[in-house]
Structures are given as structure tokens and as C-alpha cells.
Coordinates of C-alpha atoms and ligand atoms in Angstrom, one line a residue:
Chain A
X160 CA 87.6 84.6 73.1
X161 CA 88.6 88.1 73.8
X162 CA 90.4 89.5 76.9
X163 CA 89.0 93.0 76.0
X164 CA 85.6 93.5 74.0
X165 CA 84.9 97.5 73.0
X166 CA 81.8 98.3 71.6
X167 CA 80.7 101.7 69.7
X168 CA 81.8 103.6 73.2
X169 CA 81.6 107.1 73.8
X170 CA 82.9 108.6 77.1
X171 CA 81.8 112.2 78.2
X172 CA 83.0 114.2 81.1
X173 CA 80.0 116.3 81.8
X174 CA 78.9 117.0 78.7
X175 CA 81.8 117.1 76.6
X176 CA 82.5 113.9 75.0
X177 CA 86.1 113.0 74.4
X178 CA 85.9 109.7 73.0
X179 CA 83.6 108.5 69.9
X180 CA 83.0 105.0 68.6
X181 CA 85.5 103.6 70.1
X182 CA 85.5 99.3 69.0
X183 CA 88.4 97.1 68.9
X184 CA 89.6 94.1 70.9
X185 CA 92.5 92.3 72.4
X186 CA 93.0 88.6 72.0
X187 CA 95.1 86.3 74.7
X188 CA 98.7 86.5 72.9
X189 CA 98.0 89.7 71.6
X190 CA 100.2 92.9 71.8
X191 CA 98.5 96.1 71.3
X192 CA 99.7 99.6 71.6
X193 CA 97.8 102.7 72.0
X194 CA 98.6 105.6 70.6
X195 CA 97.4 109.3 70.3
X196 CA 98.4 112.8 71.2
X197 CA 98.4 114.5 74.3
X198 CA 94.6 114.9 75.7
X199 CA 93.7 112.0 73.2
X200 CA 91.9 110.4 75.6
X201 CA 94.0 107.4 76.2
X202 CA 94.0 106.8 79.4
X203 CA 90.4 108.0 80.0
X204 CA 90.0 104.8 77.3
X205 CA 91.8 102.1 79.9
X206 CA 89.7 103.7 82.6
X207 CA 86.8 103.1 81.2
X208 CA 87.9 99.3 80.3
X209 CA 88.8 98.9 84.0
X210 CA 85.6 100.2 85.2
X211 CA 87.3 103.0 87.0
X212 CA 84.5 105.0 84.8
X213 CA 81.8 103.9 83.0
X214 CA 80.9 104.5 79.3
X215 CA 78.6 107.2 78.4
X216 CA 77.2 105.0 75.6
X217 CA 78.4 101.8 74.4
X218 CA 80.2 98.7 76.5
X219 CA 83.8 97.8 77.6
X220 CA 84.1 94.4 78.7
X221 CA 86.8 92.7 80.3
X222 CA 86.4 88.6 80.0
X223 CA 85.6 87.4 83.5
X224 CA 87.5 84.1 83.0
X225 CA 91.7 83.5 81.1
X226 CA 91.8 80.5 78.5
X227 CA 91.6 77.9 81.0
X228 CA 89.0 79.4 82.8
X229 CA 90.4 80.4 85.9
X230 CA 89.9 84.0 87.3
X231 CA 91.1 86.5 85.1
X232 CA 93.7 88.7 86.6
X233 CA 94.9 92.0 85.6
X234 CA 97.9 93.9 85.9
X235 CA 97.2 97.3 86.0
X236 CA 99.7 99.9 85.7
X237 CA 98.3 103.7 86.3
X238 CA 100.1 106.6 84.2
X239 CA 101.0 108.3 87.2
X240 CA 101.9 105.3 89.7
X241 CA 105.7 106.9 90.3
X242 CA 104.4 109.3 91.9
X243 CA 103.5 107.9 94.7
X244 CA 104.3 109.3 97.9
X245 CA 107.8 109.9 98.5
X246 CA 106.9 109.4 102.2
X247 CA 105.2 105.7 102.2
X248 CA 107.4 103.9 104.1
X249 CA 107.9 100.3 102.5
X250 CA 110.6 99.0 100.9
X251 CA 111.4 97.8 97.2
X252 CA 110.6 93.9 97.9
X253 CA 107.4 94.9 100.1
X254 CA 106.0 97.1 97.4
X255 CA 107.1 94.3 94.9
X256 CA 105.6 91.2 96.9
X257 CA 102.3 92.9 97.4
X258 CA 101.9 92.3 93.7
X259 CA 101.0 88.8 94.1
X260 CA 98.5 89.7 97.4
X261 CA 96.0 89.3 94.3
X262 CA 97.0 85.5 93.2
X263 CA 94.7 84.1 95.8
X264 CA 97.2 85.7 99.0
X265 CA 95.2 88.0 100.3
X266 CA 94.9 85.9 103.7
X267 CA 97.3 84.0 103.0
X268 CA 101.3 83.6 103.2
X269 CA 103.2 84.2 100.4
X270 CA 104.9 80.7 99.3
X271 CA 108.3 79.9 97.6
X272 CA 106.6 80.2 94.0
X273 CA 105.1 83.2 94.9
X274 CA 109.0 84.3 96.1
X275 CA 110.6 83.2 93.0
X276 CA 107.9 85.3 91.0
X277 CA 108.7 88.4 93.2
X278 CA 112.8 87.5 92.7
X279 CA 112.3 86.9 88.8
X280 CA 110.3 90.0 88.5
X281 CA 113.0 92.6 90.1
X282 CA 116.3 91.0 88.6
X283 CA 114.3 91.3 85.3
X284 CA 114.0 95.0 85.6
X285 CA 117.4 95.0 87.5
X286 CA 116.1 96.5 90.8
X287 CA 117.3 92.6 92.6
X288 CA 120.3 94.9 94.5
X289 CA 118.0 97.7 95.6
X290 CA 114.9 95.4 97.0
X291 CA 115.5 96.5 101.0
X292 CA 116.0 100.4 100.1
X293 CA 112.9 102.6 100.9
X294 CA 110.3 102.5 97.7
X295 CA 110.6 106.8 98.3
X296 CA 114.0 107.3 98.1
X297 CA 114.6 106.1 94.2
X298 CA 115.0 107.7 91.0
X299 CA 112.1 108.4 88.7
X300 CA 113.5 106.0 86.3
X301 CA 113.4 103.6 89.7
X302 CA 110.5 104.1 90.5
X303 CA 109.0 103.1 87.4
X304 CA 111.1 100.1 87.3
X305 CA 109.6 98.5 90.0
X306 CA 106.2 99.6 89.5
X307 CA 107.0 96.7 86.1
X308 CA 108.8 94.3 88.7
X309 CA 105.4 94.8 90.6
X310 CA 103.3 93.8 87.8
X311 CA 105.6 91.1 86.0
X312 CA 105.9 89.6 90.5
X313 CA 101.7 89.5 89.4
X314 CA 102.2 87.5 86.2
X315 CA 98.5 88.4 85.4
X316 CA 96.8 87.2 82.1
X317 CA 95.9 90.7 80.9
X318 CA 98.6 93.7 80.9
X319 CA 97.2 97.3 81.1
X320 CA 100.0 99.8 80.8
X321 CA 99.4 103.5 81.1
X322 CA 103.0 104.6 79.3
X323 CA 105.0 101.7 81.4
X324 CA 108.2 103.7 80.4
X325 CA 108.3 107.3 81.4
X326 CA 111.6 108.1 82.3
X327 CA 113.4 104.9 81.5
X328 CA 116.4 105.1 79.2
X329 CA 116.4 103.0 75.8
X330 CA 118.0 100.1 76.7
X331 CA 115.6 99.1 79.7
X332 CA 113.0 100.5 77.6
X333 CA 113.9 98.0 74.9
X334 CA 114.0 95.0 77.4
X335 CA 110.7 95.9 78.5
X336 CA 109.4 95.6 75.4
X337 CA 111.0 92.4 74.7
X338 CA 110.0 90.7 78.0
X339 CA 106.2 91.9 77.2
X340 CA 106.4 90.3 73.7
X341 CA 107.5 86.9 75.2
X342 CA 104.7 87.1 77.7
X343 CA 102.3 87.5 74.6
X344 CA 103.5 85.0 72.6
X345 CA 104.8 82.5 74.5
X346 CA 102.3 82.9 77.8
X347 CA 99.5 83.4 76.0
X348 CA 99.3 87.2 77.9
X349 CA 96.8 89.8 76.5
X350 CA 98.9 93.4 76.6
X351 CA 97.1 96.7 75.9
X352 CA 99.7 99.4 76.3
X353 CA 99.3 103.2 75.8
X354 CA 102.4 104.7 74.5
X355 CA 104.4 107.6 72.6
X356 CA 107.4 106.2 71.3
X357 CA 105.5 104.3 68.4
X358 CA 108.5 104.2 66.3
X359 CA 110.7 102.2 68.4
X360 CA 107.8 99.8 69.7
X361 CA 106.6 98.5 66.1
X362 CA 108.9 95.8 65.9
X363 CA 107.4 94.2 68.8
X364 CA 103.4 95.3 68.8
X365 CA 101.1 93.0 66.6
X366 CA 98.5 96.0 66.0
X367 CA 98.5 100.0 66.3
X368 CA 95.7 102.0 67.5
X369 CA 95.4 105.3 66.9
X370 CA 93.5 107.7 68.5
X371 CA 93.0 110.9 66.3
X372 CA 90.5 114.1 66.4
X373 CA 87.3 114.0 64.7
X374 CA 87.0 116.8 62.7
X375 CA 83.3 117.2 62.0
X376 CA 82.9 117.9 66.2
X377 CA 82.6 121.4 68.0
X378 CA 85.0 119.1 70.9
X379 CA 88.2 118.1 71.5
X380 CA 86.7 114.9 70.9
X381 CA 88.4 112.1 69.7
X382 CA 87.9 108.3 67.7
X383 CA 89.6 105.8 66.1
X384 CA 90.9 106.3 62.2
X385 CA 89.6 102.6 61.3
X386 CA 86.8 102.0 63.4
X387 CA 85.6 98.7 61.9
X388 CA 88.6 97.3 60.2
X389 CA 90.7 96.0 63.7
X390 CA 87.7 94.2 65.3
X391 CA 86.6 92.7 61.7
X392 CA 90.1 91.6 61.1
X393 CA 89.7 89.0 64.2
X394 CA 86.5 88.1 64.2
Chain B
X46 CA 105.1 104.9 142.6
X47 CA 101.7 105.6 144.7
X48 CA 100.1 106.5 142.1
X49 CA 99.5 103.0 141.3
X50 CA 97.6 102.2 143.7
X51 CA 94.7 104.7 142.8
X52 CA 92.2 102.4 141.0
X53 CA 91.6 105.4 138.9
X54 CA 95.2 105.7 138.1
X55 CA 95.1 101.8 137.2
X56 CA 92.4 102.1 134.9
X57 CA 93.9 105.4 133.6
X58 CA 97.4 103.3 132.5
X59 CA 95.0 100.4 131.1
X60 CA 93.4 102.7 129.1
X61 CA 96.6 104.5 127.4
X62 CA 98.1 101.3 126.3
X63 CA 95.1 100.2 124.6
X64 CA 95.2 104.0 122.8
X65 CA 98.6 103.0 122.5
X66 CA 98.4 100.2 120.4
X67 CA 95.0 101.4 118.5
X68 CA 96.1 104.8 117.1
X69 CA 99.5 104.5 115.5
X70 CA 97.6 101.8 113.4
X71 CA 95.0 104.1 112.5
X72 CA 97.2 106.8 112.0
X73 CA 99.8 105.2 109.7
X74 CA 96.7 104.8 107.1
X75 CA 95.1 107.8 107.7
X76 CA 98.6 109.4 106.9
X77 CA 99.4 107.9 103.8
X78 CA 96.0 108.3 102.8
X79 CA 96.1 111.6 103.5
X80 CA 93.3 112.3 105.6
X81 CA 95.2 113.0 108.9
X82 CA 93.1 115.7 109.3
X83 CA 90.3 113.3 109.7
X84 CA 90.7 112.8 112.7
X85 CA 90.3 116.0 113.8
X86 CA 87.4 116.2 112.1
X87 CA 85.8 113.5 113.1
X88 CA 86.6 114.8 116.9
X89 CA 84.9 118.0 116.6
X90 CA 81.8 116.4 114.9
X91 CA 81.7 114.0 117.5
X92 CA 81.2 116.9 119.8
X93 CA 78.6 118.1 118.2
X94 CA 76.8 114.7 119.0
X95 CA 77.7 115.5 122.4
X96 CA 76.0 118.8 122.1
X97 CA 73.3 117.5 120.4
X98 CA 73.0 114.6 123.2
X99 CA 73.0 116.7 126.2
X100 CA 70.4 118.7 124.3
X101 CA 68.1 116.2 123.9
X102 CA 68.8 114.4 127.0
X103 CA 70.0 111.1 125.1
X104 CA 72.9 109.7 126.9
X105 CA 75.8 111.5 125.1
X106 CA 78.0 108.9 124.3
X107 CA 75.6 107.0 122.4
X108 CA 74.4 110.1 120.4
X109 CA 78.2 110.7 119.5
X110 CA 78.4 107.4 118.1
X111 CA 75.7 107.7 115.7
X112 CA 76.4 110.9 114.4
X113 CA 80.1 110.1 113.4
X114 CA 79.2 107.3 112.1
X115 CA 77.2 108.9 109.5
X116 CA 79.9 111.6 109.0
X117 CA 82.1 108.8 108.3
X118 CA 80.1 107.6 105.9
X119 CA 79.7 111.2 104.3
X120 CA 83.2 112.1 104.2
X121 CA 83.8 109.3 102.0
X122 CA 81.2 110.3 99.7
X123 CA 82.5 114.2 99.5
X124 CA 86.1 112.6 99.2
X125 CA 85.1 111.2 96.0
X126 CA 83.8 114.8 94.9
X127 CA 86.8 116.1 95.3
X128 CA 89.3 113.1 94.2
X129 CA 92.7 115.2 94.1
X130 CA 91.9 116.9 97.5
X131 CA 90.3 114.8 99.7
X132 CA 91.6 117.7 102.5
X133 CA 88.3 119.7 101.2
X134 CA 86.0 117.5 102.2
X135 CA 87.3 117.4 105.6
X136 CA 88.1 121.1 105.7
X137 CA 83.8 121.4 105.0
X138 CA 83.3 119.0 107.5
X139 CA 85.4 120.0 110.3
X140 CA 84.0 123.8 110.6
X141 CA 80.8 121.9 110.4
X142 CA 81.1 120.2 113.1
X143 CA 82.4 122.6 115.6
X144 CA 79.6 125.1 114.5
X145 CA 77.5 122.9 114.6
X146 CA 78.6 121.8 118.0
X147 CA 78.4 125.9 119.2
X148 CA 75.4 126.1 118.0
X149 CA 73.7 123.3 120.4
X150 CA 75.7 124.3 122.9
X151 CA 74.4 127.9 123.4
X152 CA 71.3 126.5 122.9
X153 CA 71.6 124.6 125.8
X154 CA 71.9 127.2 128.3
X155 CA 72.4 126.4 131.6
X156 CA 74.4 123.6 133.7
X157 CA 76.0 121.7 130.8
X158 CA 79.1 124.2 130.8
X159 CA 80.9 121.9 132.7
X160 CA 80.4 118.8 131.0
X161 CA 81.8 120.0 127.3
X162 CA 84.9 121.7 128.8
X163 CA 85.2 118.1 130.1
X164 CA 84.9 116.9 126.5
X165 CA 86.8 119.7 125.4
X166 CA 89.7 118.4 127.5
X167 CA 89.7 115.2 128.4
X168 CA 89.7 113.5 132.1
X169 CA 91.7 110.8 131.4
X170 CA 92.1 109.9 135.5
X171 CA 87.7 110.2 135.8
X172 CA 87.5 107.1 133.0
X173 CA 85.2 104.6 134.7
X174 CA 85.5 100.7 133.9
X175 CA 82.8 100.8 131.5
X176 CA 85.0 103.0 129.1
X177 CA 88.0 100.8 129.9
X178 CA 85.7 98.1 129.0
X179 CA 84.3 99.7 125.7
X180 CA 88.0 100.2 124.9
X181 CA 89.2 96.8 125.1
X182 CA 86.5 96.2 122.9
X183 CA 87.5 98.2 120.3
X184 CA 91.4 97.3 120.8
X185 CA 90.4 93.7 119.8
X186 CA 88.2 94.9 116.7
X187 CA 91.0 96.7 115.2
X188 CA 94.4 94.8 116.4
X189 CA 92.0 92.0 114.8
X190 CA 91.0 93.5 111.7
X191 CA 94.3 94.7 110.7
X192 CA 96.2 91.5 111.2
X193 CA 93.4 89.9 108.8
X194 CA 92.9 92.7 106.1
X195 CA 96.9 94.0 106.5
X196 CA 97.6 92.9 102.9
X197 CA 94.3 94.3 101.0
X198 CA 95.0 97.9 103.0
X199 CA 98.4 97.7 102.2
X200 CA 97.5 97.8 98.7
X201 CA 94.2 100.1 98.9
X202 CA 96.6 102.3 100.5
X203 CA 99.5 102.7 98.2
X204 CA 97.0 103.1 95.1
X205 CA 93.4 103.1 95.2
X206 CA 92.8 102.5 91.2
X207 CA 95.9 99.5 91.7
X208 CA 93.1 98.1 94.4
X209 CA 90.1 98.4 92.1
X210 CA 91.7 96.4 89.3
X211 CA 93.1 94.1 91.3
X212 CA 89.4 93.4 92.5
X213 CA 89.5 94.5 96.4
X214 CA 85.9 96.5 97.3
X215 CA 87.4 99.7 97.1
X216 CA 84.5 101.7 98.5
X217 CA 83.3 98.9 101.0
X218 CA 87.0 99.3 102.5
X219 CA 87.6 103.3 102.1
X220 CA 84.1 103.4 104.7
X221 CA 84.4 100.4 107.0
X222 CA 87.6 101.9 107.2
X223 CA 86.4 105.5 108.0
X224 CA 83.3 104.2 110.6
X225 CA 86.1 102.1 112.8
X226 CA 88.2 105.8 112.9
X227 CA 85.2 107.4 113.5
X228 CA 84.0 104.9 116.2
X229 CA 87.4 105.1 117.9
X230 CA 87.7 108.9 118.0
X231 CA 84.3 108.8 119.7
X232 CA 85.2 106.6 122.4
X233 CA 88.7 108.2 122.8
X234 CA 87.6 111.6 122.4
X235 CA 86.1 112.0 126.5
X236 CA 89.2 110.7 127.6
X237 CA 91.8 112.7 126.3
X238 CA 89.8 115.8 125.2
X239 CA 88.7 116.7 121.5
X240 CA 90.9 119.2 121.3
X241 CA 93.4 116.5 120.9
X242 CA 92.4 113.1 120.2
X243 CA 93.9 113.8 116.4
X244 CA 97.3 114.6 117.7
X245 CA 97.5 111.2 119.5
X246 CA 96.2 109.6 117.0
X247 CA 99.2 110.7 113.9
X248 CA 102.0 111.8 116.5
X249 CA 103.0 108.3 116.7
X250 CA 102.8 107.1 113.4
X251 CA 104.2 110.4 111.6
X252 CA 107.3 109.5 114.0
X253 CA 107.2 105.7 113.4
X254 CA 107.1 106.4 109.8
X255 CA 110.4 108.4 109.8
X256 CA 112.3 106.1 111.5
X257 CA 111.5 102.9 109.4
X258 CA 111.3 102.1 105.8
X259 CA 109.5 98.9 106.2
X260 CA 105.3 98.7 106.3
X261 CA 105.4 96.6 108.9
X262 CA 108.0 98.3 111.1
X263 CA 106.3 101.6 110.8
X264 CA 103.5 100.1 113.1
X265 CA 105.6 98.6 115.6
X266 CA 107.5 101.6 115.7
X267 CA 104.7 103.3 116.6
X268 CA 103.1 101.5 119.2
X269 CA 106.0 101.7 120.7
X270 CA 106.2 105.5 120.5
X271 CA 102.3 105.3 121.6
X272 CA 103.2 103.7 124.6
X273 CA 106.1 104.9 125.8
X274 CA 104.7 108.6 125.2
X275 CA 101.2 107.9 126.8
X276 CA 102.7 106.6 129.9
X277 CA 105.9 109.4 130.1
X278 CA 102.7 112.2 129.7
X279 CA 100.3 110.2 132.3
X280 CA 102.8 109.9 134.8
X281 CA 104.2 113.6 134.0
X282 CA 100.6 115.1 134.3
X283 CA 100.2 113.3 137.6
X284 CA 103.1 114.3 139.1
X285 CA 102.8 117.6 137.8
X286 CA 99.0 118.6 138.0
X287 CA 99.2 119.0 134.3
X288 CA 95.7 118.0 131.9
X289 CA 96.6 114.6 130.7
X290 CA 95.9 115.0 127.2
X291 CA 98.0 118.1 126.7
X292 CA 101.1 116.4 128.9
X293 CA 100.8 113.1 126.5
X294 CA 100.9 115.6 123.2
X295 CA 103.9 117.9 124.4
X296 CA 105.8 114.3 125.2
X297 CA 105.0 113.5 122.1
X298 CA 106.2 116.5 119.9
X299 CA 109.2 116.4 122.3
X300 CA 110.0 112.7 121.0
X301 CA 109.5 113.9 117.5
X302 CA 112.0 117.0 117.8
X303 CA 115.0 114.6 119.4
X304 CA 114.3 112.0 116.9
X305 CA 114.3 114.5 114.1
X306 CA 117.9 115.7 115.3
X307 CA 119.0 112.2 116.2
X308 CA 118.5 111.0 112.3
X309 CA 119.6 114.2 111.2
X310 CA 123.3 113.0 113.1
X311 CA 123.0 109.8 112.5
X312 CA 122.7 110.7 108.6
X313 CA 125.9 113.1 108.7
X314 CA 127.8 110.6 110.6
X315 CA 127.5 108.1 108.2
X316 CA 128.3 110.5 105.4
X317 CA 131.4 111.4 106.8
X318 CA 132.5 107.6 107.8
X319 CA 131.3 107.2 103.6
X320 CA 133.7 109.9 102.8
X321 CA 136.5 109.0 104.8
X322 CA 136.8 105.5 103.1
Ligands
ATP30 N1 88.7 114.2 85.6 C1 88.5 114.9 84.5 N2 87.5 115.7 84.4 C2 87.2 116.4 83.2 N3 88.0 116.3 82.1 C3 89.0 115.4 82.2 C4 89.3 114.7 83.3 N4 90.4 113.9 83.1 C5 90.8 114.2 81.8 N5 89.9 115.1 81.2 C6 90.0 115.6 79.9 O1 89.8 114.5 79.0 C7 90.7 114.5 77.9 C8 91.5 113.3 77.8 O2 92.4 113.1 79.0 P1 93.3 111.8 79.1 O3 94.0 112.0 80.4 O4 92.5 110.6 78.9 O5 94.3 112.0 77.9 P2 95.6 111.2 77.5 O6 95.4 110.7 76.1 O7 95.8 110.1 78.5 O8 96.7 112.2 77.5 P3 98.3 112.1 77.9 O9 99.0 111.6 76.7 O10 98.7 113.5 78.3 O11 98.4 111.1 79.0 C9 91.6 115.8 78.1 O12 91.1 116.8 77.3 C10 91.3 116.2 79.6 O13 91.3 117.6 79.7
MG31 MG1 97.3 109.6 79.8

């Protein structure tokens, strides 16, 4: 079964196309990072898995159902979520515990399990000590921190991450990293993550994709160097 | 005190606690959502159904209600247009409505004058039961609507995209959202005046939300704000001869001046107790 399915998808915004024959999958217990230079259209990719937009040609699917075919749920973390507004008035542990309004708790009160996930979740990215201060009043860094102790509070089967680590230093960077990889392989957790720092994240990815220019288009358009080769590799 | 025994003063303090309670919730979302000027909007298009009403001889309130909910409905779909500044589409749709509004107006010569300066203004001591009525109506729909969906616009609110994915109807919420504003500025807006329906409506929660860092807080805060500022104004523009809806504002940008300097205090004070130790 595959978490994500992409088929031969182009994306075009108006008429330009940016993306080309885009297909490759991710697996339950698989790690994949996304790579690509700036304007690579990476994040205009996980949009178009999420639905936010919808292929120009070709499919993105998202399995409906995880591997014991409950709901899927996703954790979704936008490229620009630290930037929300410095205004919104909620604190650290609000912001934190509204990540598990999607386990079923929409209508309902959050329960002790549902407590221990949001506790787990911000002493794992070391925010525990700052959960009553105002969500606007942190550090970039911060901010960023518990937008991963939102998602980790989620525990959801399938990870998005639109470059989870902008402005964290190395060593919580590295932990993150580690704490995803035990969600893949021990929980079974599908993780698709767009990154830059390549280098230091290889140790712990199980596949590389690499967005990269075409160079027979008149765009900035871009595609995958081995089109068939990751999809054929698991199927 | 004899001013509460005027059943039109009665019904006049009824109906500002149930504004009270109704627009700091409203407001806090229209705020971080950034489409306080919404509400302004939404009052001067709602005067255009007014205009339009009186035009056509269709009893005016009813007209109003119609035609903001389909500007409601609109202003969703222009928002989306323009997804980084949803403040266009209500920019477009504000000078819409007031020309629009003009327009009908001049067409209409003749008698009406009166009645849209009412509108323009407010009466909120003329309010009839009916309006009381309608506004305890409403009061129940949204006290009721947001203790059921306070989680889901918690979440639509902090990040629209973070909604999508984790599957809440995005759009379905963004416009039942924007018809309940725009139903309540329409009922509200003869009462207090168009001119400044929007300024009771995000006063209280732009104050509310400086004084608290919790969600949940920043609501209370504000219908506590609502209310003591609606009745301070009501009871000021009584005693004073004063037009209500003006008296409630100025009380209200009062409250946000002293709080402003009180936190500012409060904030030094502390620093210096910090530094002492
Ligand atoms: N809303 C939009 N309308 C038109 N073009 C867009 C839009 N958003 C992005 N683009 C264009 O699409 C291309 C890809 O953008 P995208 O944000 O997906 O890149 P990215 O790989 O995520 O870059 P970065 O590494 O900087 O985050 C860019 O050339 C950009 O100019
Ligand atoms: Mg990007």
C-alpha cells in the first residue's frame, strides 16, 4: 500500500508549468526527503499532494485509510507556519493541544491520552517550561519548535514537512531528525519532508528526491532526475 | 436611576448585552483573520439594502438581510482571488456598497431622508421588542455555534491550509462564518448606526486580545469589555443627550487608551522588581 501515490503530474500556474512528470511514492515506514533549489517547486509539489491545488495533468493520491484501516491522518506542517501572527493570543499548550482536535476531538474533550500526547510532544522538542507563555512572544527558533510539538501532540500516520527546521540550531535539528526516523521505523509513519540541508539528513532518510531543471524547456520548469527508477524500485 | 423605568430604556439595556456578548466573539475571529474591516463593509452594503428597500417599497430590514447575505457569500469568493490580501476584496466591496447605497438613495427623492440618517446613526432607545426579539435570536445562534464549533475555528483560524489537511470544510466554514457576521451586522446595524456597527463589533476584542494570552480568555475578556462599555455609553448618552452609538464607541476607545497605559506600567514595574532582584 502506499501512503502517497504520484502519477506522471505536471502542475502549471497559468500557463507556466513548473513541475513535469513528477512519479514517486511513499510507503508506511518510509522516510523521504525532498530536495531542490530555490523555486524548485517543492512545496508547490506537497500542495498539490494535499489538495491545496490540483494537478494540471496527472494524479496525486493520498491513501484514504493507514495500515489497519482506520482514517488516515496527516500532519501537515506549512513552510511558513512561524509566521503566524505575532498577535494571536493563545498560549504554547493551547496551540499544542489543538493538534489532536483532529484525532476524533473536535466535539469532544480532550482525555488523559490525548494529555500525555500533547506533554510527550513539547518535552520532546524542549518547549515543556514555556507551554503557558503567549505562542507570539517566542523566538523564531520557538516558534518552529512547537509548530513540531504540534504535529508530534497529532501523532498522525503520514508526516508532511515543508523545511520543519528553519531556524533551529544543529543539535535540535539532529533530534528532530532522530525522533522522525523512530516514528518511521518503529510506528510504521510515512514522512515526506522537503529540505536543504541534505548532507546532514542522509544518515537518517531511506530515499532522496531531487527536484532539478529540465533543460529542453523555455520554463523554469522543473522534474525529477530518475523519473521511473524510485516508484519501480517499490513496486 | 429613572431611566429604568422607560420600557424603551429596558429594552435598550437588553439589547446592549446581547451586542455585548455577540460581537467580541465575532470580532476576535474577524481579527485574527484579518478581515476586521469586514465589518464595516458589510455595514455599508447593508445600507445599500436599505436604500434599495425603501426604494422598492420592500420592508427594509428584510431587503438588508438578503443582500448581505450574498455579499457574504461574495467576499469569500474575491478573498480567495486575492489570498495574501484579503483587505482588497473588502476595500472593492466596501466603496461598493456605500455607492451603491448613494446611488438608491438620490434616486429616492423625497421623504426617506429621515429614515437613512436613522440608519446612518443608530436609535438605539426607538428599538421595538421585535428587534429585541430578533436579537435574542441571533445571541442563541452564535453563543451556540461557537461553544459547538470553538475547536474547528480555533484551528481554521490560526492556519487555513493546517485546517484543510487536517480535514475541516474549509470553505463551508470561511462562508457560514461570513453569512452569521453578515446577518448580525444587519440586525445590529439600525440600532447603533452603520457608521459604527464595525467599531463595536472589534473594540472589544482588539482590547480583550491585549490583555490575555489565552484563546479562551480573550473572549471572556471581551464580553466583559462589551458589556461594561455598552452600558457606561448607554447610560452616558442618556444622561447626556449624546447619540448612543457614538457615546458606546468613545467609552470604548477610552477603555482601550487606559488599558494600553495600565499594561504599559504594569510591564515596567515588573521590570524594575526583575532588576532589582
Ligand atoms: N501563487 C503562485 N502563483 C504563481 N506562481 C507561483 C505561486 N507560488 C509559487 N509560484 C512559482 O512557482 C515556482 C515554485 O515555487 P515553490 O514555492 O513551490 O518553490 P520551492 O521549491 O518551495 O522554493 P523554496 O525552496 O524557496 O521554498 C516559483 O518559480 C514561484 O515563482
Ligand atoms: Mg518552499
Amino acid at each position: 500500500m502506499h501512503y502517497i501515490e504520484v502519477k506522471d503530474l505536471s502542475f502549471y500556474y497559468d500557463e507556466e508549468p513548473v513541475l513535469e512528470n513528477i512519479c514517486f511514492t511513499v510507503d508506511p515506514g518510509e522516510f523521504v526527503m525532498l530536495t531542490g533549489e530555490n523555486g524548485a517547486a517543492k512545496s508547490t509539489l506537497l500542495r498539490n499532494i494535499l489538495g491545496l491545488l490540483t494537478p494540471s495533468k496527472g494524479t496525486a493520491t493520498i491513501s484514504p485509510v493507514n495500515e489497519r484501516n482506520e482514517k488516515l491522518a496527516i500532519g501537515y506542517i506549512p513552510q511558513q507556519v512561524a509566521s503566524f501572527n505575532a498577535g494571536f493570543p493563545s498560549t504554547v499548550l493551547e496551540l499544542v493541544r489543538s493538534g489532536r482536535y483532529q484525532r476524533n476531538k473536535w466535539f469532544k474533550k480532550l482525555d488523559a491520552e490525548d494529555k500525555e500526547h500533547v506533554e510527550r510532544a513539547l518535552k520532546s522538542v524542549g518547549m515543556w517550561e514555556m507551554r503557558n507563555k503567549k505562542i507570539g512572544e517566542l523566538s523564531g527558533g520557538q516558534k518552529q519548535r512547537i509548530s513540531l510539538a504540534r504535529i508530534f501532540a497529532t501523532d498522525p500516520d503520514l508526516f508532511v514537512l515543508d523545511e520543519p527546521t528553519t531556524g533551529m540550531d544543529l543539535d535540535s535539528r539532529r533530534e528532530f531528525y532522530e525522533l522522525l526516523k523512530h516514528n518511521s521505523k518503529v510506528h510504521g509513519k510515512g514522512i515526506l519532508m522537503v529540505t536543504h540541508d541534505h548532507e546532514d539528513i542522509k544518515q537518517y532518510a531511506d530515499r532522496h528526491i531531487q527536484l532539478v531543471r529540465k533543460e529542453d524547456s523555455p520554463w523554469r520548469c522543473f522534474s525529477m532526475d530518475s523519473c521511473k527508477e524510485p516508484s519501480k524500485l517499490h513496486s | 436611576m429613572e431611566m429604568f423605568f422607560y420600557g424603551f430604556m429596558q429594552r435598550a439595556f437588553q439589547a446592549s448585552f446581547l451586542i455585548a456578548v455577540i460581537a467580541p466573539i465575532l470580532g476576535l475571529f474577524l481579527i485574527l483573520r484579518r478581515q476586521s474591516l469586514m465589518a464595516d463593509t458589510l455595514s455599508h452594503i447593508s445600507l445599500a439594502g436599505i436604500a434599495l428597500g425603501l426604494l422598492l417599497n420592500v420592508n427594509p430590514t428584510l431587503m438588508t438581510l438578503v443582500v448581505v447575505v450574498i455579499a457574504a457569500v461574495s467576499i469569500d469568493y474575491i478573498r480567495m482571488l486575492y489570498k495574501s490580501y484579503s483587505e482588497i476584496s473588502i476595500a472593492i466591496l466596501m466603496s461598493a456598497g456605500m455607492a451603491i447605497a448613494l446611488v438608491l438613495m438620490s434616486l429616492n427623492e423625497g421623504g426617506t431622508n429621515t429614515s437613512i440618517q436613522q440608519y446612518l446613526f443608530g436609535s438605539i432607545v426607538t428599538i421595538n421588542l421585535a428587534q429585541v426579539q430578533l436579537l435574542f435570536f441571533l445571541f442563541l445562534l452564535v453563543v451556540g455555534l461557537f461553544l459547538v464549533f470553538r475547536k474547528p475555528m480555533y484551528v481554521l483560524t490560526f492556519d487555513e491550509d493546517t485546517a484543510y489537511t487536517a480535514g475541516l470544510p474549509v470553505k463551508l466554514m470561511s462562508i457560514v462564518f461570513n453569512v452569521i457576521t453578515g446577518v448580525t451586522i444587519a440586525v445590529i446595524m439600525p440600532i447603533v448606526g452603520a457608521l459604527l456597527v464595525s467599531a463595536i463589533i472589534i473594540l472589544p476584542a482588539a482590547i480583550a486580545m491585549r490583555l490575555s494570552k489565552s484563546f479562551n480568555l480573550v473572549i471572556l475578556i471581551g464580553i466583559i469589555v462589551g458589556s461594561v462599555g455598552m452600558f457606561t455609553g448607554l447610560t452616558a448618552s442618556y444622561q447626556f443627550g449624546t447619540p448612543p452609538g457614538a457615546t458606546i464607541t468613545l467609552v470604548f476607545i477610552v477603555i482601550f487608551i487606559i488599558t494600553t497605559i495600565v499594561k504599559k506600567l504594569v510591564n515596567q514595574s515588573k521590570y524594575k522588581k526583575n532588576q532589582r532582584t
